[in-house]
Tab-separated table of C-alpha atoms in Angstrom:
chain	number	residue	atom	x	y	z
A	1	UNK	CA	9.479	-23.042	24.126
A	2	UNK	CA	7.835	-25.298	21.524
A	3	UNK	CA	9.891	-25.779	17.876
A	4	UNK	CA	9.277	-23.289	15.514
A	5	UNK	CA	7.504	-25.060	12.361
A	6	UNK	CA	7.414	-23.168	8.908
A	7	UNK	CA	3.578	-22.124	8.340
A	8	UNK	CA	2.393	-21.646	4.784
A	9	UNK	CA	1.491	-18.227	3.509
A	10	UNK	CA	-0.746	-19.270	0.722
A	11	UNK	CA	-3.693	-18.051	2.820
A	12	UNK	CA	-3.993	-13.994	3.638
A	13	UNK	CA	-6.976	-14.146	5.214
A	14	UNK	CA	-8.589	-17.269	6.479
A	15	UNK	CA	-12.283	-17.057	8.464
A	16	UNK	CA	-13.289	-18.669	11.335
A	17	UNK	CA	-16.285	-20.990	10.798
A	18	UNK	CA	-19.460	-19.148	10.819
A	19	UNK	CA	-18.588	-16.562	8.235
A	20	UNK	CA	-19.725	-18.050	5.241
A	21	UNK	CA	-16.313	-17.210	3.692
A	22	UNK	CA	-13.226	-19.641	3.114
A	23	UNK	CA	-9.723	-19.182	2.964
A	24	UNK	CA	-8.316	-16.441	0.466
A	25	UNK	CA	-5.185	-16.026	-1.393
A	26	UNK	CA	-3.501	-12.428	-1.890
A	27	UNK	CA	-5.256	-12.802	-5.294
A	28	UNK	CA	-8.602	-13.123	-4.078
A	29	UNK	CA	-8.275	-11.044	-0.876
A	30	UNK	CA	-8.189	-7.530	-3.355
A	31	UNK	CA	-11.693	-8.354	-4.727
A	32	UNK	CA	-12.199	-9.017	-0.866
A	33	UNK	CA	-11.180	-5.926	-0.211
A	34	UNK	CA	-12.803	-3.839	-3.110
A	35	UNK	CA	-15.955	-5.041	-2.248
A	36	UNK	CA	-16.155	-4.609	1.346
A	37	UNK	CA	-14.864	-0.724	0.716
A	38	UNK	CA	-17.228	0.418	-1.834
A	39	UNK	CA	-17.162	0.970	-5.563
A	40	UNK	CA	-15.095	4.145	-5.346
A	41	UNK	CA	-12.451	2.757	-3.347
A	42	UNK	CA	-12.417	-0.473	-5.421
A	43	UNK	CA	-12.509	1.966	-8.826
A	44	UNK	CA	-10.020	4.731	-7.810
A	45	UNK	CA	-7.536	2.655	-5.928
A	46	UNK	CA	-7.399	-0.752	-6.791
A	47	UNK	CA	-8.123	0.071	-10.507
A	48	UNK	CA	-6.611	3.013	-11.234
A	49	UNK	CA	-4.155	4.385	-8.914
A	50	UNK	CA	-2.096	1.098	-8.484
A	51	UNK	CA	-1.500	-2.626	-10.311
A	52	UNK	CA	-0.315	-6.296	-9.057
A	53	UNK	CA	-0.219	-8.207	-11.508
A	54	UNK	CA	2.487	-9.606	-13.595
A	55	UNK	CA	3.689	-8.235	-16.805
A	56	UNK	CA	4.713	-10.748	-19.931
A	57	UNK	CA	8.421	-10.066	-21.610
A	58	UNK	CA	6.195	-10.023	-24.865
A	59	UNK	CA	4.490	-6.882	-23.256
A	60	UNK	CA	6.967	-5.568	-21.357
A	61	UNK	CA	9.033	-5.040	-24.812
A	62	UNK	CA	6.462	-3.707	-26.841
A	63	UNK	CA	7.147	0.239	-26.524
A	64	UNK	CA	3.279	0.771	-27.229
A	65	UNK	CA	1.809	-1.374	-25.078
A	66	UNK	CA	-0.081	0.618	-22.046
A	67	UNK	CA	2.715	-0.585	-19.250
A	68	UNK	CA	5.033	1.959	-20.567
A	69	UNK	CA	1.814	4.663	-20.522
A	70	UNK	CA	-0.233	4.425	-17.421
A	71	UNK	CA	1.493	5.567	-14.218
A	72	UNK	CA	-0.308	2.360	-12.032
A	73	UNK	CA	2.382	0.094	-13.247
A	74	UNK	CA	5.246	1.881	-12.375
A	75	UNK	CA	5.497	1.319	-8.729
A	76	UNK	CA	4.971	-2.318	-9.429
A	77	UNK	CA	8.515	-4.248	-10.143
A	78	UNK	CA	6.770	-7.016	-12.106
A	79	UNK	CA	5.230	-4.635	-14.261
A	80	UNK	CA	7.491	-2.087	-15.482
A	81	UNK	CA	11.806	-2.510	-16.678
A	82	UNK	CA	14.712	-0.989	-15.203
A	83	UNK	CA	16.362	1.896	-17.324
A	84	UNK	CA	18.924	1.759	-20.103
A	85	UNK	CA	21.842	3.201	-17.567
A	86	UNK	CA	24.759	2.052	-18.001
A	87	UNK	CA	26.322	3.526	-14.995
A	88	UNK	CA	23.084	2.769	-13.005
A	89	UNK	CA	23.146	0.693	-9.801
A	90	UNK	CA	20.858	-0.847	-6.931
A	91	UNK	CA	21.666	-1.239	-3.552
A	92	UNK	CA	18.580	-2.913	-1.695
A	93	UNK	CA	19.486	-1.742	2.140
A	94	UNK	CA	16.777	-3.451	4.607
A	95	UNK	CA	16.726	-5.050	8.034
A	96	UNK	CA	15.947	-8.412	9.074
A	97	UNK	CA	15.471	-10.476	11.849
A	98	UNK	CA	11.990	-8.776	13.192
A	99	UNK	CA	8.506	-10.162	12.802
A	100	UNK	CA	6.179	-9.135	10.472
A	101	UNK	CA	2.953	-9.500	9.456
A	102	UNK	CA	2.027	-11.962	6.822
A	103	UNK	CA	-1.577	-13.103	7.188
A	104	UNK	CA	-4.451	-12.711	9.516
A	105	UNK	CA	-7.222	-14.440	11.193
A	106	UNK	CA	-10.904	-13.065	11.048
A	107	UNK	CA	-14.020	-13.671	12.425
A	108	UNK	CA	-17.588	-11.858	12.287
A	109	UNK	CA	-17.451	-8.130	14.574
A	110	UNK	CA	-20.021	-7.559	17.220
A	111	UNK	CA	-19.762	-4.368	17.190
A	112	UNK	CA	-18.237	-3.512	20.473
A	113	UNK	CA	-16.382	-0.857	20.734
A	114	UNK	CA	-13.360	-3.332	21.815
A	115	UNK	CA	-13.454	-4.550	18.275
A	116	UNK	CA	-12.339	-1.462	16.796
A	117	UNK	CA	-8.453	-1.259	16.844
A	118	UNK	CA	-8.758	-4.442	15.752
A	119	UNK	CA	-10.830	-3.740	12.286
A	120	UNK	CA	-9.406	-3.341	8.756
A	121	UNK	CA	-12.231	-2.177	7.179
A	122	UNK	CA	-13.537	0.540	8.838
A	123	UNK	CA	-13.902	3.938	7.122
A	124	UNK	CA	-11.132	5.279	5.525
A	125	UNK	CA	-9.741	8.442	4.796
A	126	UNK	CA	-8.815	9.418	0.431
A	127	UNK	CA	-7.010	12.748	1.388
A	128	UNK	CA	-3.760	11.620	2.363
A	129	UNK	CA	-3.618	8.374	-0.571
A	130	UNK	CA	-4.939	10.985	-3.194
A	131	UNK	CA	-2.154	13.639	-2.248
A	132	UNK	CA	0.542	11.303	-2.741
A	133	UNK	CA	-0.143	9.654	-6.083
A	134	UNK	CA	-0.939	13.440	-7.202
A	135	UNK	CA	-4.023	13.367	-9.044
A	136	UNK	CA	-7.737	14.401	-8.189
A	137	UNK	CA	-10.421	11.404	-7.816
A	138	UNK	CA	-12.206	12.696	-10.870
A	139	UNK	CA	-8.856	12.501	-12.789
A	140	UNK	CA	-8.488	9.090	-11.693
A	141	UNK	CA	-11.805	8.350	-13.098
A	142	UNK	CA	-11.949	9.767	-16.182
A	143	UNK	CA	-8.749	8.295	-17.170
A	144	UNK	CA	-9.417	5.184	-17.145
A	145	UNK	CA	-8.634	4.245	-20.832
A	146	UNK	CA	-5.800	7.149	-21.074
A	147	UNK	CA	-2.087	8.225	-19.970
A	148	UNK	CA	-2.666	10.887	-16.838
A	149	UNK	CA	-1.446	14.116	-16.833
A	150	UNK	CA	1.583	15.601	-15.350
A	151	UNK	CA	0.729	15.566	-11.703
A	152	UNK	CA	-1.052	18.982	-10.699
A	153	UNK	CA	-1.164	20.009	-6.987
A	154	UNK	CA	-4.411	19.397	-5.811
A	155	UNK	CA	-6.746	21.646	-4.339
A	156	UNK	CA	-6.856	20.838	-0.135
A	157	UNK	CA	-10.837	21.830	-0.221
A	158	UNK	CA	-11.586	19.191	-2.710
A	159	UNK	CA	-9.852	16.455	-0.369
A	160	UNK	CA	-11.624	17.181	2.596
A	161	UNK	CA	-11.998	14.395	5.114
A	162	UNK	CA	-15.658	13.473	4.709
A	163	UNK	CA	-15.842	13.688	8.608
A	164	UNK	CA	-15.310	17.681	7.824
A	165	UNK	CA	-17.713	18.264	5.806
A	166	UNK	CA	-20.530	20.762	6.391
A	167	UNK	CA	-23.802	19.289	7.921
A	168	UNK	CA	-27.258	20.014	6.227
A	169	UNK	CA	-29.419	22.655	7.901
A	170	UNK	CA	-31.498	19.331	9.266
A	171	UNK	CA	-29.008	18.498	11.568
A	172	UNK	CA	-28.537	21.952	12.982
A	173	UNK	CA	-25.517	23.642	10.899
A	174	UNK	CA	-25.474	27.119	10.562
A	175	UNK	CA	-27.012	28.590	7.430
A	176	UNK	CA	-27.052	32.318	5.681
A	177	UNK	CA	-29.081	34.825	6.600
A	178	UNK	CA	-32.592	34.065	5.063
A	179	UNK	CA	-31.375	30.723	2.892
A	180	UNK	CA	-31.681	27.403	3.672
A	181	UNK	CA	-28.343	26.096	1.918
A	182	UNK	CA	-24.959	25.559	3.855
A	183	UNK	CA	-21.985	26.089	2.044
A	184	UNK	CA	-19.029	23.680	1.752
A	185	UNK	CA	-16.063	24.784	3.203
A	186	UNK	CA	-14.342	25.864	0.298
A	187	UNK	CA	-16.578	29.115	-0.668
A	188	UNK	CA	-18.932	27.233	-3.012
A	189	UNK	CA	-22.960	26.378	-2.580
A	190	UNK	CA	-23.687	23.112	-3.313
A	191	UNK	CA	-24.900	24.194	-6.988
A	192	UNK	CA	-21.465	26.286	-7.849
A	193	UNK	CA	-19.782	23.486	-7.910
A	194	UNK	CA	-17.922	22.383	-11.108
A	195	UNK	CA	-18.385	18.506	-12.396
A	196	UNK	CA	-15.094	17.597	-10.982
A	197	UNK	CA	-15.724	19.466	-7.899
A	198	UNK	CA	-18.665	16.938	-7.316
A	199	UNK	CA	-16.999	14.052	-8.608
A	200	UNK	CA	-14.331	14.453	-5.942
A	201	UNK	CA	-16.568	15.244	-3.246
A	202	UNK	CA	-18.666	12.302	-4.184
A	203	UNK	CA	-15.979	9.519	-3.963
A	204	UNK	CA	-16.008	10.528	0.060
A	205	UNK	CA	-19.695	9.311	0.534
A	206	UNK	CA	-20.006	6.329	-1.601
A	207	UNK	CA	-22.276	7.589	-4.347
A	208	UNK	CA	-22.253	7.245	-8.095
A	209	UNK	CA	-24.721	10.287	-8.891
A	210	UNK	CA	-23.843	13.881	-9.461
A	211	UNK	CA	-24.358	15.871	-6.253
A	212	UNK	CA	-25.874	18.747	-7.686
A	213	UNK	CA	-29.529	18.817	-8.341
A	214	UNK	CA	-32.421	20.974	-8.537
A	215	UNK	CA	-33.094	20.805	-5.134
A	216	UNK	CA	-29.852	21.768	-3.047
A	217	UNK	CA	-30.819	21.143	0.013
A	218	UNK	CA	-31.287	17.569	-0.554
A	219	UNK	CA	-28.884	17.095	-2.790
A	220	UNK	CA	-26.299	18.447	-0.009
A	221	UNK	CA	-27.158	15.548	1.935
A	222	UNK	CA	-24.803	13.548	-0.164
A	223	UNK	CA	-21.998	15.580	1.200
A	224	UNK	CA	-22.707	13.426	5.099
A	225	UNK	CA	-20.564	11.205	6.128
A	226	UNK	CA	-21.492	7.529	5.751
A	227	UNK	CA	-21.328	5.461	9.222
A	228	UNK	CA	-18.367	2.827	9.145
A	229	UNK	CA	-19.187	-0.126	8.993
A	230	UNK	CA	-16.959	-2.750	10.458
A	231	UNK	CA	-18.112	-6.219	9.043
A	232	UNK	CA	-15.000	-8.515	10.176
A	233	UNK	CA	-12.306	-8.105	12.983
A	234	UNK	CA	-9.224	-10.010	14.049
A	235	UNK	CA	-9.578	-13.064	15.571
A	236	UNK	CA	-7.816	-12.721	18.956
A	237	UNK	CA	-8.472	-16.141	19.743
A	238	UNK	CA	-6.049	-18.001	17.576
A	239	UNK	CA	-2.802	-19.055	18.316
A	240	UNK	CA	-0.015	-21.013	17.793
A	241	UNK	CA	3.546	-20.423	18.764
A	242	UNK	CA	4.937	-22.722	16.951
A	243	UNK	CA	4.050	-20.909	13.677
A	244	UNK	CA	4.759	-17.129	15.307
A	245	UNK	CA	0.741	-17.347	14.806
A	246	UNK	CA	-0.163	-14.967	17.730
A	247	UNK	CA	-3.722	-13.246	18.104
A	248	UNK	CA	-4.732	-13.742	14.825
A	249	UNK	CA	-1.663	-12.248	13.273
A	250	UNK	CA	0.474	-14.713	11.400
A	251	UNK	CA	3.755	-13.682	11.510
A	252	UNK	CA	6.968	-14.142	9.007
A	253	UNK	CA	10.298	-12.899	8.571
A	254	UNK	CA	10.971	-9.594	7.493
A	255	UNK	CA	11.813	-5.724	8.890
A	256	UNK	CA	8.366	-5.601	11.506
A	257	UNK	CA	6.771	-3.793	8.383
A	258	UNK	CA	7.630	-5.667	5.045
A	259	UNK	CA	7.418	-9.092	4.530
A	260	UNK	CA	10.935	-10.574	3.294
A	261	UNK	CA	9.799	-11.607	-0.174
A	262	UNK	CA	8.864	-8.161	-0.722
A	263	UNK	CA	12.328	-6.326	0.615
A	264	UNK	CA	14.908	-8.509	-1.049
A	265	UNK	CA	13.093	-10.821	-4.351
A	266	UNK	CA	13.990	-8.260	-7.317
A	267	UNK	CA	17.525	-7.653	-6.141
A	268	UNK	CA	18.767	-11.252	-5.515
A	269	UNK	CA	16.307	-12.834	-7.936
A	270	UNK	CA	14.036	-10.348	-9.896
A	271	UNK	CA	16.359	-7.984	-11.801
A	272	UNK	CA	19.377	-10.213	-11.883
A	273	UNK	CA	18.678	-13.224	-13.446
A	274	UNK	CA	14.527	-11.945	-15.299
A	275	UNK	CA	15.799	-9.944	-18.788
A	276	UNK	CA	12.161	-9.184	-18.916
A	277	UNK	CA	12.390	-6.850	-15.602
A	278	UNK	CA	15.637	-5.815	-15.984
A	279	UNK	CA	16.556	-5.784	-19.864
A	280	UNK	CA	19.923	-3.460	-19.449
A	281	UNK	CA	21.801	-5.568	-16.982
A	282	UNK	CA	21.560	-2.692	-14.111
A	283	UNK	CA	23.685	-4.470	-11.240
A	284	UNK	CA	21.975	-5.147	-8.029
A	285	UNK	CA	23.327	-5.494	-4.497
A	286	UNK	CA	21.647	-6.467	-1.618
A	287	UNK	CA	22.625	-5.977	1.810
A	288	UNK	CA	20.613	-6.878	4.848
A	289	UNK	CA	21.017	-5.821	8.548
A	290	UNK	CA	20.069	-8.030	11.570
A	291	UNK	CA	17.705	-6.643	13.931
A	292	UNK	CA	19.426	-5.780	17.339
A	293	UNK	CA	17.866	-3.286	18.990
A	294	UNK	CA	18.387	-1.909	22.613
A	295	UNK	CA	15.372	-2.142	25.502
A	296	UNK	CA	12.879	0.544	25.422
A	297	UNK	CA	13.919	1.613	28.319
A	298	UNK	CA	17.735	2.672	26.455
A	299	UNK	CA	16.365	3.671	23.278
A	300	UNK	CA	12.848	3.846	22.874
A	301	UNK	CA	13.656	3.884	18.900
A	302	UNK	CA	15.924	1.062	18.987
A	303	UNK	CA	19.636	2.314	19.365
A	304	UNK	CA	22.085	2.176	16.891
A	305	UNK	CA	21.652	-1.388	15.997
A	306	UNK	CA	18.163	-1.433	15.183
A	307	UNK	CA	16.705	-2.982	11.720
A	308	UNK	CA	13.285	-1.893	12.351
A	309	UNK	CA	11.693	-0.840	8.935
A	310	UNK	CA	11.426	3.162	10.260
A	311	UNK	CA	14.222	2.636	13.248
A	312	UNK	CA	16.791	1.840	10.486
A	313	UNK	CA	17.429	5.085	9.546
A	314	UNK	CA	19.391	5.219	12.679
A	315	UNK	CA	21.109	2.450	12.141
A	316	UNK	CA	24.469	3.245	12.515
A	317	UNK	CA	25.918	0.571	9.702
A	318	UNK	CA	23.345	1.851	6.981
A	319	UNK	CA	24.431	5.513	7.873
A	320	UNK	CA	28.143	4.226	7.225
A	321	UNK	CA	27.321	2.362	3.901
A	322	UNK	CA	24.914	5.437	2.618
A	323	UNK	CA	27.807	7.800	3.450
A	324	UNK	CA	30.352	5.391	1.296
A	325	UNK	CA	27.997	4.911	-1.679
A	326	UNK	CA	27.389	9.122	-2.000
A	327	UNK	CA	31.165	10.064	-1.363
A	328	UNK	CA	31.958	7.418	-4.501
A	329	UNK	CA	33.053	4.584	-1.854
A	330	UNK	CA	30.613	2.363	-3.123
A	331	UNK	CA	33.436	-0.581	-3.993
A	332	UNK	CA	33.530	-1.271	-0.643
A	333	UNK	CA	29.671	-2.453	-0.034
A	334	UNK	CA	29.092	-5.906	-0.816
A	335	UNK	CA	26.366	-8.107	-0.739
A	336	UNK	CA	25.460	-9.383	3.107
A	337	UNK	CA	22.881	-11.510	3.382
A	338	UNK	CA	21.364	-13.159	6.973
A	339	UNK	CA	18.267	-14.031	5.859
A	340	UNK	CA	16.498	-17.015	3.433
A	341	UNK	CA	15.839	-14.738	0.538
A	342	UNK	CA	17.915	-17.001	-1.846
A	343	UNK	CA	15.775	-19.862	-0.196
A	344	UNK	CA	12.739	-18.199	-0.853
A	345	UNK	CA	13.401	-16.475	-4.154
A	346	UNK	CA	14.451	-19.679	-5.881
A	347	UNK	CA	10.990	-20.944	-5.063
A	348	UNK	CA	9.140	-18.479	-6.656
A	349	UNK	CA	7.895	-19.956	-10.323
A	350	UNK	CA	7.350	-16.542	-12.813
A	351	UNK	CA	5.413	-17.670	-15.535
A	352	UNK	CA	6.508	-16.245	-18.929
């Protein structure tokens, strides 16, 4: 077995020579991905549903400024402060000891059909990301410059899988009785629809005009899905045990879902010793569990020692601690740590 050597992580995507692209950063891999996805995706998700950047203590104080107003920030640590709660505490529960997925490897796609588990950027599916956040797509687009409403359930018809969608009479859907229109699935013709109505079904086929016209029948055309398009795949060639690089897929430390940075930076680094972040003095505790788990042929979930990021709910030390911290026990859970976080926290540089 060859020494394990500590790769660098700078690079989340590099390219194999050919492509015309270089190496990319995390930084440069979202206008990456914005542009291969399409000008909705890049808009509605990258834009306006979520943020990753980093917030200044200057901005993070002033009560006005939009970080405290705009939903995207709050699901990002470095972009939003910890409550005034006194009483308040953190207990950052993960597992370690599994490897995950840091960075990957990618080289032009043929087109095979042997390429396609293998593709990132295939077509993709809004209903499930715009259910979750709670807003519509033309919500998300309209404000743009504004706090969002209180989230509204959302209507399933306008979230319809594009692959769902009715077909034009062209291709041989059935029509009414004596009219040449088809009608989407949720009662409407194609020229009853309101202007969010088409703004939503719009985002699922990657155009920027209104769908409703004067003529319906072309206009109804927009509703089609568009044909993925799979411009990149994993490069199954490259390897390297040394570096856990296997199959294009550079490995790191972490729960087999979450990079280590990500599970345990704010509670042994972030919130504790960044006033910016953390301007109350909420405690933090972090406590890790090492990866153990049983053969698939004992537990095909792991057993009662897994630290898999899912499998850990079974994990029968987390069940113990969660039971000790509800039933007012929490005095007795103290920080464990296996891993490098402290290693790799103190090496991350915040500017100010």
């Amino acid at each position: 077995k060859p020494a394990q050597r500590n790769p660098s992580f700078g690079r989340m995507l590099s390219y194999t020579p050919g492509t015309g692209l270089g190496n990319q950063t995390v930084e440069d891999m979202f206008d990456h991905l914005g542009n291969l996805t399409g000008p909705h995706y890049k808009r509605v998700i990258l834009e306006h549903a979520y943020s990753f950047g980093l917030a200044s203590e200057a901005d993070l104080n002033d009560p006005n400024s939009e970080y405290h107003r705009q939903p995207k920030y709050w699901s990002n640590p470095l972009e939003s402060q910890l409550p005034n709660a006194p009483n308040y505490k953190i207990y950052s529960l993960y597992g370690v000891g599994k490897a995950t997925e840091r960075a990957y490897y990618y080289k032009h796609s043929s087109g095979s059909a042997d390429e396609a588990s293998t593709s990132v950027f295939g077509s993709t599916s809004l209903r499930s990301i715009y259910k979750a956040i709670g807003f519509s797509p033309a919500q998300l687009l309209s404000k743009s410059d504004a706090v969002l409403p209180d989230k509204q359930p959302i209507e399933d018809d306008l979230l319809e899988d594009s692959t769902q969608l009715p077909k034009t009479p062209e291709r041989g859907a059935p029509s009414q009785p004596g009219s040449t229109k088809s009608t989407p699935s949720h009662g409407k013709s194609c020229c009853e629809l309101t202007e969010e109505e088409e703004k939503s079904k719009c985002l699922f086929n990657d155009v920027d005009a209104p769908c409703c016209g004067d003529n319906c029948t072309e206009s109804e055309k927009l509703y089609e899905p568009t044909p993925p398009t799979t411009p990149f795949v994993i490069d199954k060639s490259v390897n390297d045990p040394s570096t856990q690089l296997e199959f294009g897929v550079q490995n790191g430390e972490g729960d087999g879902t979450i990079p280590l940075l990500s599970l345990g930076y704010m509670c042994i680094e972030g919130w504790p010793n960044h006033r910016r972040f953390n301007p109350h003095n909420v405690s933090c505790i972090n406590r890790e569990y090492q990866h153990n788990p049983l053969s698939l042929l004992q537990d095909i979930r792991g057993g009662p020692y897994t630290s898999d990021h899912v499998d850990i709910m079974g994990n029968y030390h987390l069940n113990e601690d969660v039971i000790k911290i509800v039933s007012g026990h929490q005095d007795e859970i103290e920080e464990r740590i296996y891993s490098h976080i402290r290693e790799f926290a103190a090496k991350v540089q915040l500017p100010p």
